[in-house]
XYZ file of C-alpha atoms in Angstrom:
691
model
C 38.790 -15.443 55.882
C 36.866 -16.938 59.276
C 39.047 -18.308 62.829
C 39.949 -22.343 62.082
C 36.560 -23.791 62.980
C 34.128 -20.791 62.708
C 31.043 -21.449 60.151
C 31.425 -18.859 57.429
C 29.598 -15.087 57.507
C 26.937 -15.169 55.631
C 26.706 -12.530 52.996
C 25.734 -8.990 52.546
C 22.945 -8.946 51.768
C 22.507 -7.317 47.464
C 20.298 -4.056 47.583
C 17.939 -4.859 44.586
C 18.955 -2.570 41.325
C 16.311 -1.355 38.417
C 14.514 -4.151 36.431
C 16.240 -2.816 33.056
C 14.896 -0.748 31.085
C 13.425 -3.190 28.198
C 11.257 -3.729 31.326
C 10.793 -0.737 31.366
C 9.762 0.622 28.373
C 7.232 -2.533 27.412
C 5.281 -1.836 30.562
C 5.424 2.158 30.061
C 4.074 1.157 26.543
C 1.556 -0.970 27.564
C 0.043 1.363 30.128
C 0.389 3.893 27.486
C -1.395 1.900 24.711
C -4.148 0.257 26.807
C -5.062 4.883 27.664
C -4.895 4.758 24.312
C -7.317 2.518 23.520
C -9.545 3.217 26.202
C -9.527 6.738 25.222
C -10.492 5.078 21.561
C -12.899 3.418 22.108
C -15.471 5.731 23.591
C -14.731 8.074 20.927
C -17.706 8.260 17.876
C -20.378 10.348 16.324
C -23.309 7.539 18.147
C -23.041 9.645 21.774
C -22.043 6.028 23.103
C -19.269 7.174 26.159
C -16.993 5.064 27.046
C -19.071 5.038 30.074
C -21.543 3.811 28.822
C -18.725 0.774 27.830
C -18.450 -0.101 30.729
C -22.253 -0.117 31.500
C -22.576 -2.728 28.889
C -19.248 -4.786 29.960
C -21.124 -5.112 33.509
C -24.248 -6.435 32.087
C -26.064 -2.947 32.408
C -26.028 -1.879 28.725
C -28.546 -1.743 26.375
C -29.525 -2.467 23.225
C -28.145 0.481 21.314
C -24.176 0.363 23.412
C -23.569 -3.393 22.303
C -24.260 -2.278 18.529
C -22.904 0.819 18.219
C -19.608 -1.743 20.641
C -19.636 -4.414 17.987
C -20.617 -2.902 15.091
C -18.620 -0.037 14.643
C -15.884 0.827 17.866
C -14.655 -3.014 18.567
C -14.052 -4.136 14.972
C -12.229 -0.208 14.979
C -10.248 0.162 17.719
C -8.717 -3.778 17.028
C -8.235 -2.334 13.042
C -6.185 0.329 14.848
C -4.208 -2.932 16.811
C -3.543 -5.202 14.015
C -2.366 -2.310 11.825
C 0.269 -0.789 14.799
C 1.685 -4.300 14.968
C 2.097 -4.842 11.312
C 3.470 -1.518 10.456
C 5.757 -1.664 13.839
C 6.959 -4.879 13.262
C 7.596 -4.828 9.243
C 9.433 -1.380 10.189
C 11.822 -2.783 12.438
C 12.919 -5.898 10.259
C 12.940 -3.403 7.037
C 15.517 -1.638 8.942
C 17.077 -4.364 10.568
C 17.572 -5.510 6.873
C 18.486 -2.376 5.330
C 20.868 -0.451 8.318
C 18.950 2.480 7.274
C 16.600 5.071 9.996
C 14.626 6.386 6.959
C 13.921 2.858 6.142
C 10.007 2.116 5.479
C 7.674 0.366 4.728
C 6.388 2.669 2.959
C 9.547 5.273 2.435
C 11.235 2.271 0.218
C 7.619 1.584 -1.925
C 5.838 -1.185 0.000
C 2.976 0.257 0.612
C 2.195 2.696 -3.063
C 2.754 -1.209 -4.538
C 0.443 -3.158 -2.009
C -2.153 -0.194 -3.053
C -1.602 -0.441 -6.363
C -2.721 -4.337 -6.397
C -4.922 -3.088 -4.124
C -7.237 -0.712 -6.610
C -6.675 -2.848 -9.248
C -8.433 -6.019 -8.332
C -10.879 -3.136 -7.139
C -10.821 -1.799 -10.571
C -11.217 -5.083 -12.685
C -14.349 -6.010 -10.351
C -13.359 -9.082 -8.732
C -15.094 -9.834 -5.334
C -12.192 -10.734 -3.232
C -12.885 -11.972 0.149
C -9.782 -10.428 2.332
C -7.964 -12.942 2.220
C -7.045 -12.926 -1.177
C -6.939 -9.280 -1.246
C -4.097 -9.626 1.453
C -2.167 -11.954 -1.230
C -3.431 -9.166 -3.969
C -1.160 -7.052 -1.771
C 1.803 -8.930 -0.903
C 2.002 -9.768 -4.366
C 1.934 -5.414 -4.953
C 4.835 -5.015 -2.471
C 6.960 -7.536 -3.227
C 6.985 -6.777 -7.250
C 7.513 -2.804 -5.181
C 10.348 -4.390 -3.008
C 11.983 -5.985 -6.702
C 11.753 -2.709 -8.449
C 14.065 -0.721 -5.967
C 16.223 -3.873 -5.808
C 17.339 -3.217 -9.080
C 16.603 0.277 -9.487
C 19.211 1.061 -6.980
C 21.631 -1.838 -7.652
C 23.522 -0.601 -11.005
C 26.369 0.844 -8.698
C 26.903 1.726 -4.426
C 23.833 0.662 -2.452
C 24.008 3.435 -0.532
C 21.269 4.654 1.815
C 20.173 7.606 -0.366
C 19.859 6.071 -3.335
C 17.893 3.446 -1.379
C 15.252 5.770 -0.737
C 15.357 7.859 -4.168
C 14.672 4.943 -5.559
C 12.477 4.077 -2.679
C 10.378 7.349 -3.595
C 10.004 7.061 -7.393
C 8.878 3.389 -6.672
C 5.877 5.301 -3.981
C 5.384 8.117 -6.477
C 4.895 5.104 -10.099
C 2.460 3.596 -7.417
C 0.056 6.490 -5.874
C -0.479 7.437 -9.209
C -1.024 4.713 -11.396
C -4.264 4.462 -8.125
C -5.019 7.388 -8.355
C -5.225 6.775 -12.620
C -7.293 4.079 -11.898
C -9.889 5.826 -9.120
C -10.381 8.908 -11.869
C -11.889 5.947 -13.235
C -14.418 5.878 -11.214
C -16.964 8.297 -11.242
C -17.772 7.948 -7.847
C -14.005 9.531 -6.666
C -14.870 10.917 -3.923
C -14.869 10.893 0.030
C -15.090 6.932 0.268
C -11.555 6.992 -1.887
C -10.294 10.184 -0.882
C -10.455 7.977 2.637
C -9.242 5.104 2.057
C -6.345 6.561 -0.310
C -5.393 7.916 2.960
C -5.445 5.305 5.086
C -8.896 4.850 7.387
C -9.343 2.820 10.470
C -13.696 2.414 9.831
C -14.923 -1.594 9.919
C -18.308 -2.488 9.743
C -17.655 -5.986 11.083
C -14.971 -7.635 13.190
C -14.429 -10.314 10.111
C -11.672 -8.175 7.924
C -9.935 -7.677 10.480
C -9.859 -10.956 12.778
C -9.306 -12.435 9.321
C -6.239 -10.309 8.717
C -4.970 -10.549 12.324
C -4.208 -14.083 11.734
C -1.797 -13.701 9.391
C -0.501 -10.678 10.244
C 0.020 -12.682 14.395
C 1.565 -14.769 12.167
C 3.556 -13.248 9.917
C 4.407 -11.090 13.318
C 5.614 -15.035 15.142
C 7.995 -15.502 12.583
C 9.925 -12.052 13.115
C 11.717 -13.259 16.138
C 13.826 -15.856 13.750
C 14.910 -13.562 12.470
C 15.824 -11.612 15.593
C 19.327 -12.519 16.404
C 20.747 -12.753 12.499
C 19.771 -9.297 11.791
C 21.404 -8.216 15.423
C 25.371 -9.329 13.291
C 23.341 -8.110 10.300
C 24.031 -5.014 12.136
C 27.670 -4.975 12.502
C 28.518 -5.273 7.963
C 27.258 -8.161 6.103
C 30.542 -9.673 5.877
C 30.857 -9.445 10.394
C 27.783 -11.467 9.268
C 29.376 -14.068 7.415
C 32.104 -14.300 9.304
C 30.565 -15.392 12.441
C 27.765 -17.274 10.560
C 24.805 -15.844 9.382
C 23.647 -16.208 5.547
C 23.120 -12.288 4.591
C 21.850 -13.533 1.112
C 19.220 -15.298 3.595
C 18.376 -13.901 5.902
C 17.393 -10.092 3.867
C 15.547 -11.545 1.549
C 14.156 -13.299 4.207
C 13.526 -10.467 6.268
C 11.334 -8.418 3.644
C 9.562 -11.148 2.582
C 7.710 -10.957 5.774
C 8.238 -7.239 6.353
C 5.566 -7.525 2.645
C 3.201 -9.961 4.223
C 2.290 -7.826 7.444
C 2.722 -4.310 5.296
C 0.698 -5.422 3.260
C -2.401 -7.095 5.528
C -1.690 -3.871 7.192
C -2.446 -1.923 3.234
C -5.399 -4.244 2.681
C -7.213 -3.938 5.928
C -6.563 0.022 6.716
C -5.278 1.528 2.814
C -1.827 2.998 3.342
C -0.701 4.714 6.924
C 2.592 6.138 5.736
C 5.374 6.339 8.679
C 4.327 4.367 11.318
C 6.190 1.881 10.908
C 9.574 4.474 10.536
C 8.796 6.114 13.461
C 8.379 3.726 15.673
C 11.571 1.201 15.558
C 13.379 4.763 16.012
C 11.411 6.363 19.395
C 12.542 2.543 20.709
C 16.360 2.882 19.835
C 16.351 6.641 21.607
C 14.519 4.718 24.560
C 18.075 2.765 24.635
C 16.225 -0.955 23.282
C 19.248 -2.319 20.560
C 18.846 -5.927 20.754
C 16.079 -7.239 17.796
C 14.865 -9.782 19.629
C 12.753 -6.980 22.629
C 12.685 -4.709 19.352
C 10.355 -5.771 17.738
C 6.633 -6.464 20.397
C 8.224 -3.105 21.454
C 7.817 -1.317 18.920
C 4.796 -3.292 17.792
C 3.096 -1.764 21.411
C 4.492 1.509 20.469
C 3.347 1.358 16.402
C 0.022 0.283 17.611
C -0.455 3.015 20.310
C 0.106 5.792 18.000
C -2.388 4.573 14.955
C -4.814 4.677 17.641
C -3.884 8.175 18.764
C -3.561 9.337 15.690
C -6.858 8.190 14.630
C -8.952 9.664 17.985
C -7.342 12.470 17.339
C -7.680 12.464 13.315
C -12.257 12.462 14.796
C -11.988 15.608 16.793
C -10.479 17.141 14.591
C -13.987 18.814 13.894
C -15.394 21.912 12.176
C -17.512 22.935 15.337
C -19.926 24.913 13.260
C -19.736 22.147 10.966
C -23.706 19.762 10.719
C -21.555 16.762 9.586
C -18.638 15.638 11.207
C -16.500 16.380 9.430
C -13.857 13.377 9.998
C -9.949 13.408 8.776
C -7.910 9.638 7.739
C -5.608 8.388 10.123
C -2.949 8.315 7.702
C -2.812 12.136 7.242
C -2.307 12.760 10.934
C 0.104 10.425 11.087
C 2.015 11.943 8.044
C 2.041 15.061 9.882
C 3.567 13.245 12.442
C 5.879 10.999 10.538
C 7.297 14.520 7.679
C 8.311 16.670 10.178
C 10.256 13.071 12.499
C 11.019 12.096 8.272
C 13.030 15.473 7.583
C 15.451 14.870 11.096
C 16.400 12.198 10.214
C 17.621 13.247 6.975
C 19.349 15.952 8.040
C 20.669 13.219 10.490
C 21.430 10.352 8.393
C 24.933 9.935 6.139
C 23.654 9.637 2.625
C 26.364 7.638 1.119
C 27.074 11.022 -1.438
C 29.131 13.640 -1.198
C 29.368 17.431 -2.530
C 32.137 17.048 -4.362
C 31.614 18.283 -7.729
C 29.317 18.887 -10.295
C 25.947 17.052 -11.741
C 25.321 19.133 -14.479
C 28.597 20.089 -16.720
C 27.753 22.806 -18.671
C 28.196 22.369 -21.851
C 28.647 24.361 -24.810
C 29.535 21.872 -28.103
C 26.148 22.246 -29.647
C 26.465 24.450 -32.307
C 23.904 27.628 -32.963
C 22.413 25.989 -36.560
C 21.708 22.589 -34.744
C 19.898 24.130 -31.745
C 18.280 26.462 -33.731
C 16.718 22.782 -35.403
C 16.121 21.463 -32.312
C 14.339 24.836 -30.990
C 12.691 24.716 -34.358
C 11.410 21.434 -34.613
C 9.713 21.613 -30.535
C 8.134 24.790 -31.560
C 6.569 23.091 -34.344
C 6.188 20.151 -31.909
C 4.318 22.431 -29.405
C 1.995 23.733 -32.248
C 0.913 20.433 -33.538
C -0.026 19.311 -29.329
C -2.227 22.412 -29.737
C -4.174 22.156 -32.858
C -4.314 18.717 -31.920
C -6.410 19.148 -28.146
C -8.472 21.244 -30.062
C -10.126 19.201 -32.016
C -10.301 16.237 -29.062
C -12.945 15.892 -25.935
C -15.879 15.131 -25.185
C -17.086 17.173 -28.225
C -14.399 15.698 -31.297
C -14.008 18.625 -33.963
C -12.978 18.027 -37.403
C -9.539 19.027 -38.779
C -11.791 21.688 -41.423
C -13.946 22.347 -38.346
C -11.188 23.598 -36.432
C -10.151 25.520 -39.086
C -12.845 27.364 -39.566
C -13.475 28.060 -35.716
C -10.117 29.689 -35.707
C -10.966 32.182 -39.332
C -14.104 33.211 -37.458
C -16.793 31.278 -39.885
C -17.889 28.036 -37.959
C -20.602 26.995 -36.291
C -22.175 28.821 -33.258
C -21.648 25.249 -30.974
C -18.082 24.941 -33.144
C -17.157 28.159 -31.607
C -17.935 27.394 -28.450
C -16.129 24.830 -28.139
C -12.965 25.990 -29.270
C -12.863 29.400 -27.171
C -13.859 26.866 -24.305
C -10.692 24.532 -25.269
C -8.598 27.939 -26.118
C -8.278 29.444 -22.801
C -6.871 26.305 -21.249
C -4.419 25.056 -23.813
C -2.680 27.770 -23.953
C -2.563 28.583 -19.783
C -1.391 24.539 -20.035
C 0.659 25.463 -21.873
C 2.464 28.560 -20.036
C 2.092 26.571 -17.016
C 4.960 23.721 -18.944
C 6.744 26.036 -19.205
C 6.965 27.296 -16.075
C 7.256 24.428 -14.709
C 9.922 23.121 -16.717
C 12.152 26.410 -16.492
C 12.095 25.469 -12.085
C 12.844 22.688 -12.173
C 16.372 24.028 -14.050
C 16.197 27.112 -10.780
C 16.171 24.102 -8.582
C 18.489 21.707 -10.545
C 20.984 23.876 -11.542
C 21.871 25.262 -7.159
C 21.398 21.310 -5.940
C 23.216 20.343 -8.482
C 20.931 17.487 -8.546
C 18.902 15.782 -12.223
C 16.516 14.515 -9.679
C 15.428 17.599 -7.686
C 12.620 18.816 -8.956
C 10.023 21.456 -7.232
C 7.505 18.424 -6.206
C 10.344 16.520 -4.833
C 11.904 18.825 -2.254
C 8.435 20.591 -1.260
C 7.706 23.340 -3.631
C 4.782 22.711 -4.703
C 3.433 20.924 -1.626
C 4.372 24.747 -0.258
C 2.818 26.142 -2.167
C -0.645 23.987 -2.570
C -0.917 24.165 1.298
C -0.494 29.038 1.079
C -3.281 28.413 -1.554
C -6.141 26.058 0.462
C -4.508 28.383 3.464
C -6.561 31.849 1.912
C -9.367 29.872 0.711
C -9.590 28.122 4.051
C -9.141 31.480 5.973
C -11.001 34.005 4.280
C -13.173 32.811 1.395
C -13.871 36.680 0.124
C -10.316 37.097 -0.611
C -9.400 38.137 -3.912
C -8.411 36.492 -6.857
C -4.408 38.007 -6.786
C -4.090 36.419 -2.896
C -4.292 32.923 -4.472
C -1.386 33.344 -7.094
C 0.899 35.785 -3.845
C -0.383 33.144 -1.243
C 0.908 30.228 -3.085
C 4.162 31.971 -3.896
C 5.223 32.712 -0.551
C 3.931 28.958 0.399
C 6.398 27.518 -1.895
C 9.378 29.604 -0.876
C 9.092 29.630 2.337
C 8.616 25.618 1.994
C 12.119 25.518 -0.217
C 13.710 28.183 2.225
C 12.658 24.964 5.691
C 14.233 22.712 3.455
C 16.963 23.578 2.157
C 17.538 25.529 6.070
C 17.191 21.096 7.435
C 19.331 19.767 4.781
C 22.275 22.430 4.586
C 24.713 20.486 6.755
C 27.627 22.343 9.312
C 30.833 22.380 9.241
C 30.827 20.906 13.048
C 29.295 17.416 11.534
C 31.534 17.894 8.925
C 28.816 18.090 5.863
C 29.598 21.404 5.643
C 27.534 22.640 2.444
C 24.465 21.549 -0.018
C 24.041 17.047 -0.132
C 22.340 16.869 -3.481
C 20.109 13.998 -2.433
C 20.001 14.927 1.437
C 17.919 17.961 -0.128
C 15.511 15.251 -2.144
C 15.200 13.432 0.589
C 14.170 16.763 3.019
C 12.060 17.710 1.001
C 9.910 14.254 -0.077
C 9.873 14.963 4.135
C 8.451 18.448 3.506
C 5.743 17.486 0.767
C 4.535 14.806 2.916
C 3.987 16.965 6.090
C 2.085 20.328 3.677
C -0.392 17.543 1.803
C -0.873 16.537 5.275
C -2.142 19.748 6.332
C -3.724 20.789 3.244
C -5.917 17.549 3.575
C -7.051 18.787 7.382
C -8.009 22.366 5.893
C -9.978 20.502 2.882
C -12.109 18.272 5.347
C -11.814 20.050 8.273
C -13.820 22.628 6.470
C -16.240 20.532 4.625
C -14.506 21.131 1.239
C -15.710 19.765 -2.060
C -13.316 16.908 -1.605
C -13.682 15.890 -5.270
C -13.430 19.329 -6.875
C -10.604 19.535 -3.916
C -8.465 16.712 -5.426
C -9.083 17.981 -8.608
C -6.903 20.924 -8.246
C -4.369 19.124 -5.489
C -3.882 16.581 -8.869
C -3.245 19.523 -11.279
C -6.177 20.172 -13.664
C -6.529 23.216 -16.640
C -10.511 22.512 -16.231
C -12.702 25.880 -16.760
C -9.039 27.699 -17.086
C -9.811 31.488 -18.792
C -8.102 34.055 -19.970
C -8.124 35.210 -17.114
C -5.993 32.263 -15.288
C -2.279 33.797 -17.733
C -2.344 37.133 -15.405
C -1.073 34.532 -12.855
C 1.303 33.463 -14.940
C 2.453 37.244 -15.967
C 5.011 36.941 -12.996
C 6.738 33.768 -13.493
C 6.942 33.797 -16.745
C 8.816 36.958 -15.855
C 10.598 35.423 -13.790
C 11.964 33.064 -17.184
C 12.627 35.425 -19.185
C 15.268 36.812 -16.308
C 17.186 33.438 -15.899
C 17.479 33.215 -19.379
C 19.410 36.741 -19.199
C 21.118 35.329 -16.051
C 22.214 32.319 -18.089
C 25.908 33.266 -17.062
C 25.709 33.200 -13.127
C 23.617 29.989 -13.601
C 26.152 28.043 -15.255
C 28.347 28.913 -12.503
C 26.341 27.681 -9.964
C 26.551 24.017 -11.610
C 30.584 24.114 -11.632
C 31.397 23.197 -7.110
C 31.577 25.821 -4.537
C 35.651 27.147 -4.890
C 35.542 27.884 -9.207
C 32.653 30.046 -9.433
C 34.101 32.008 -5.883
C 36.886 32.317 -7.635
C 35.930 34.043 -10.549
C 33.502 36.051 -8.572
C 30.729 34.895 -7.739
C 29.157 36.050 -4.362
C 28.114 31.997 -3.812
C 25.181 32.394 -1.392
C 23.281 34.795 -3.073
C 23.390 33.061 -6.181
C 21.619 30.771 -4.884
C 19.155 32.035 -3.177
C 18.142 34.210 -6.121
C 18.073 31.339 -7.737
C 16.541 28.942 -5.284
C 14.102 31.956 -5.119
C 13.736 32.167 -8.937
C 12.622 28.623 -9.048
C 10.282 28.631 -6.237
C 8.162 31.215 -7.036
C 8.038 29.960 -11.272
C 6.829 26.521 -9.677
C 4.279 28.840 -6.608
C 2.775 30.918 -9.306
C 2.275 27.971 -11.602
C 1.143 25.603 -8.880
C -2.181 29.029 -7.647
C -2.924 29.200 -11.653
C -2.982 24.584 -12.531
C -2.588 22.908 -9.389
C -0.058 20.463 -8.301
C 1.748 19.364 -11.461
C 4.694 16.848 -11.192
C 7.276 16.274 -12.917
C 7.004 18.726 -15.762
C 10.361 20.222 -13.969
C 12.366 16.900 -14.137
C 11.264 15.456 -17.639
C 12.191 18.582 -19.910
C 15.659 19.881 -17.785
C 16.543 16.911 -18.481
C 15.219 15.641 -22.486
C 15.938 19.581 -22.883
C 20.111 19.192 -21.723
C 20.459 16.074 -23.758
C 19.479 17.501 -27.211
C 21.052 21.108 -26.311
C 23.427 20.923 -23.633
C 23.318 21.974 -20.284
C 24.150 26.011 -21.537
C 21.738 27.897 -19.586
C 21.065 30.436 -22.279
C 19.974 27.189 -24.684
C 18.434 24.665 -21.787
C 15.970 26.854 -20.193
C 14.153 28.087 -23.968
C 13.819 24.007 -25.607
C 13.448 23.069 -21.498
C 10.345 25.735 -21.752
C 8.551 24.754 -25.363
C 9.205 20.789 -24.406
C 7.234 21.084 -20.553
C 4.408 23.212 -22.820
C 4.476 20.561 -24.902
C 4.287 17.776 -22.149
C 1.866 19.576 -20.194
C -0.411 19.924 -23.476
C -0.519 16.903 -24.654
C -1.150 15.735 -20.932
C -3.820 18.510 -20.779
C -5.083 16.487 -24.119
C -5.304 12.751 -23.790
C -7.099 13.537 -19.701
C -9.925 15.096 -21.733
C -10.010 12.233 -25.084
C -9.349 9.297 -23.088
C -12.540 8.821 -20.933
C -14.469 11.486 -22.623
C -16.315 12.980 -20.990
C -15.100 12.347 -17.530
C -11.753 14.024 -17.188
C -8.804 13.015 -15.790
C -6.771 15.845 -14.231
C -3.984 17.206 -16.139
C -1.313 16.036 -12.827
C -2.604 12.971 -13.462
C -1.617 12.567 -16.747
C 2.158 13.720 -16.584
C 2.946 11.922 -13.414
C 2.302 8.240 -15.465
C 4.508 9.877 -18.058
C 6.597 11.342 -15.673
C 7.487 8.112 -12.918
C 8.593 5.587 -15.733
C 11.054 7.764 -17.213
C 12.240 9.057 -13.102
C 12.859 5.452 -12.978
C 14.622 5.593 -15.805
C 16.803 8.158 -14.865
C 17.714 7.052 -11.620
C 19.311 3.757 -13.242
C 21.142 5.131 -15.541
C 23.030 7.730 -12.069
């Protein structure tokens, strides 16, 4: 204290501290968005650069520059801003409501549901404006969220269970949208771009109209910020602090669905943006939702515009026409690895505690023989019906005459054309079923399937890489490259998904394997799409191959399936080690099984089976999930009995799907992979509901 009677000393001046972290992050993101927006405005095929646009703003430009700016560049950039804000804010809300960093509108199936609704409306021929189309997308997204909730509410709503439910709904919605698109003979580049997300616009009307909807939804989000902050502490704690959890969580989902539906109706489904933006903002040290919401919107907008700018720059130098990549492909290429890294770290709520597939040999030999015989009879019937149906239908008498060499020349030509592809379909279905059985035995998860764990995507990547890099390569190079790609991708998935003793998660978490596989599949298919577009391959034929097709397959394709068929036989012979794999870790080791080598060999066998099949017929999904599961229900889990039964059921499924695809819209063919997805997705929904 100063002496009595003297004035107090002035306080020491305070040194200005550093600005708050949110202010720094916001300033940096705003600057990045401005720079990316300027670069984005200057890109295009018209030859108008950013200097020409600057001259126009200063009053020295010409009419052509003004037309390009108002008719193409500005609508495209504004669309990127609107979509970025919508996806960034919706991602924050979904992750806050679920307390799951892997949750996003696309990983929970919202984008797929909205996309299916938009395609369905377009298929009916009803012409809707931007707002009604957004309303249809909103309803589709709501249905998707409701289905995810129903699927995951049967037991404990662990993060892994919710994400698997979202992946199921996304697969079903995408398969339905692709099916509706196949009904349209105009399934060419335009549908390819729309299905993968594009910012192309012809005017400012749609971005401005749907932008107003996005702004309204974004303004509602801050009202949920504080409840979401408290919800992060847990439902019970939040309720104790006055939060109405039963109201806050649905409200957050409603606003998120509204925003993502507007983005889908404007630019198509663009994945992983709503997942990446909130995660990066948290990594920058921002935790409060009131601050995360605007920062995630800024970052997502910069990410969408940057991805679209990169998409416009990925062209073939020698091409006469620029080959632009859909922006959704670029975001998937970025988001797939991020999803894999997050899936490795996140707690799925599952543990590697026991066998998901229990070996049982209670089925008697006569019952097994009857079941297998019934399957073979069903396969024979499916083959016979498949020989009859198509764009040219033949009668049973004509079919019999053709098989015995006494039919008319036209009928014999039809049978000679159909028989090879049917045999290829049967052998491919059998190999896919055995591949699914092998993967499920190692992962110990009945939801595991070559397509869900990245094998099919890796095989497609290997095959397309050979077609693009070495067009003159011999035919044997295609299945070899597909096999190498499938095995390598599965090895990568297992390596990433395997926990370590350091973090207390040693071994393979079955759910984590599937989640990492989904990220690997998204990454590999993004690379495939980039290669397809960059070299200007025939988009419709490439999409047909990627969707899985037996079109124009002859007897030479059976040679591609010879090695997978041999591997399937070896897997049946080595049934005992495969049975032991389903018993956990300790018991097989006690019985003398070298567990690591056995798992590697069985996984390799499954990868060879799936990859070789992909080389022959493309990417056919769900067969490796449906057939083994049905076989276990019929004949039990003993590999020596289950694998042959699964092979027969897989052959029946693919042959029947091929016949249905040829008959339903004849003479237009629906790829067999689309039909199996339409059958398999509901089955996966039912299976997940029972787990």
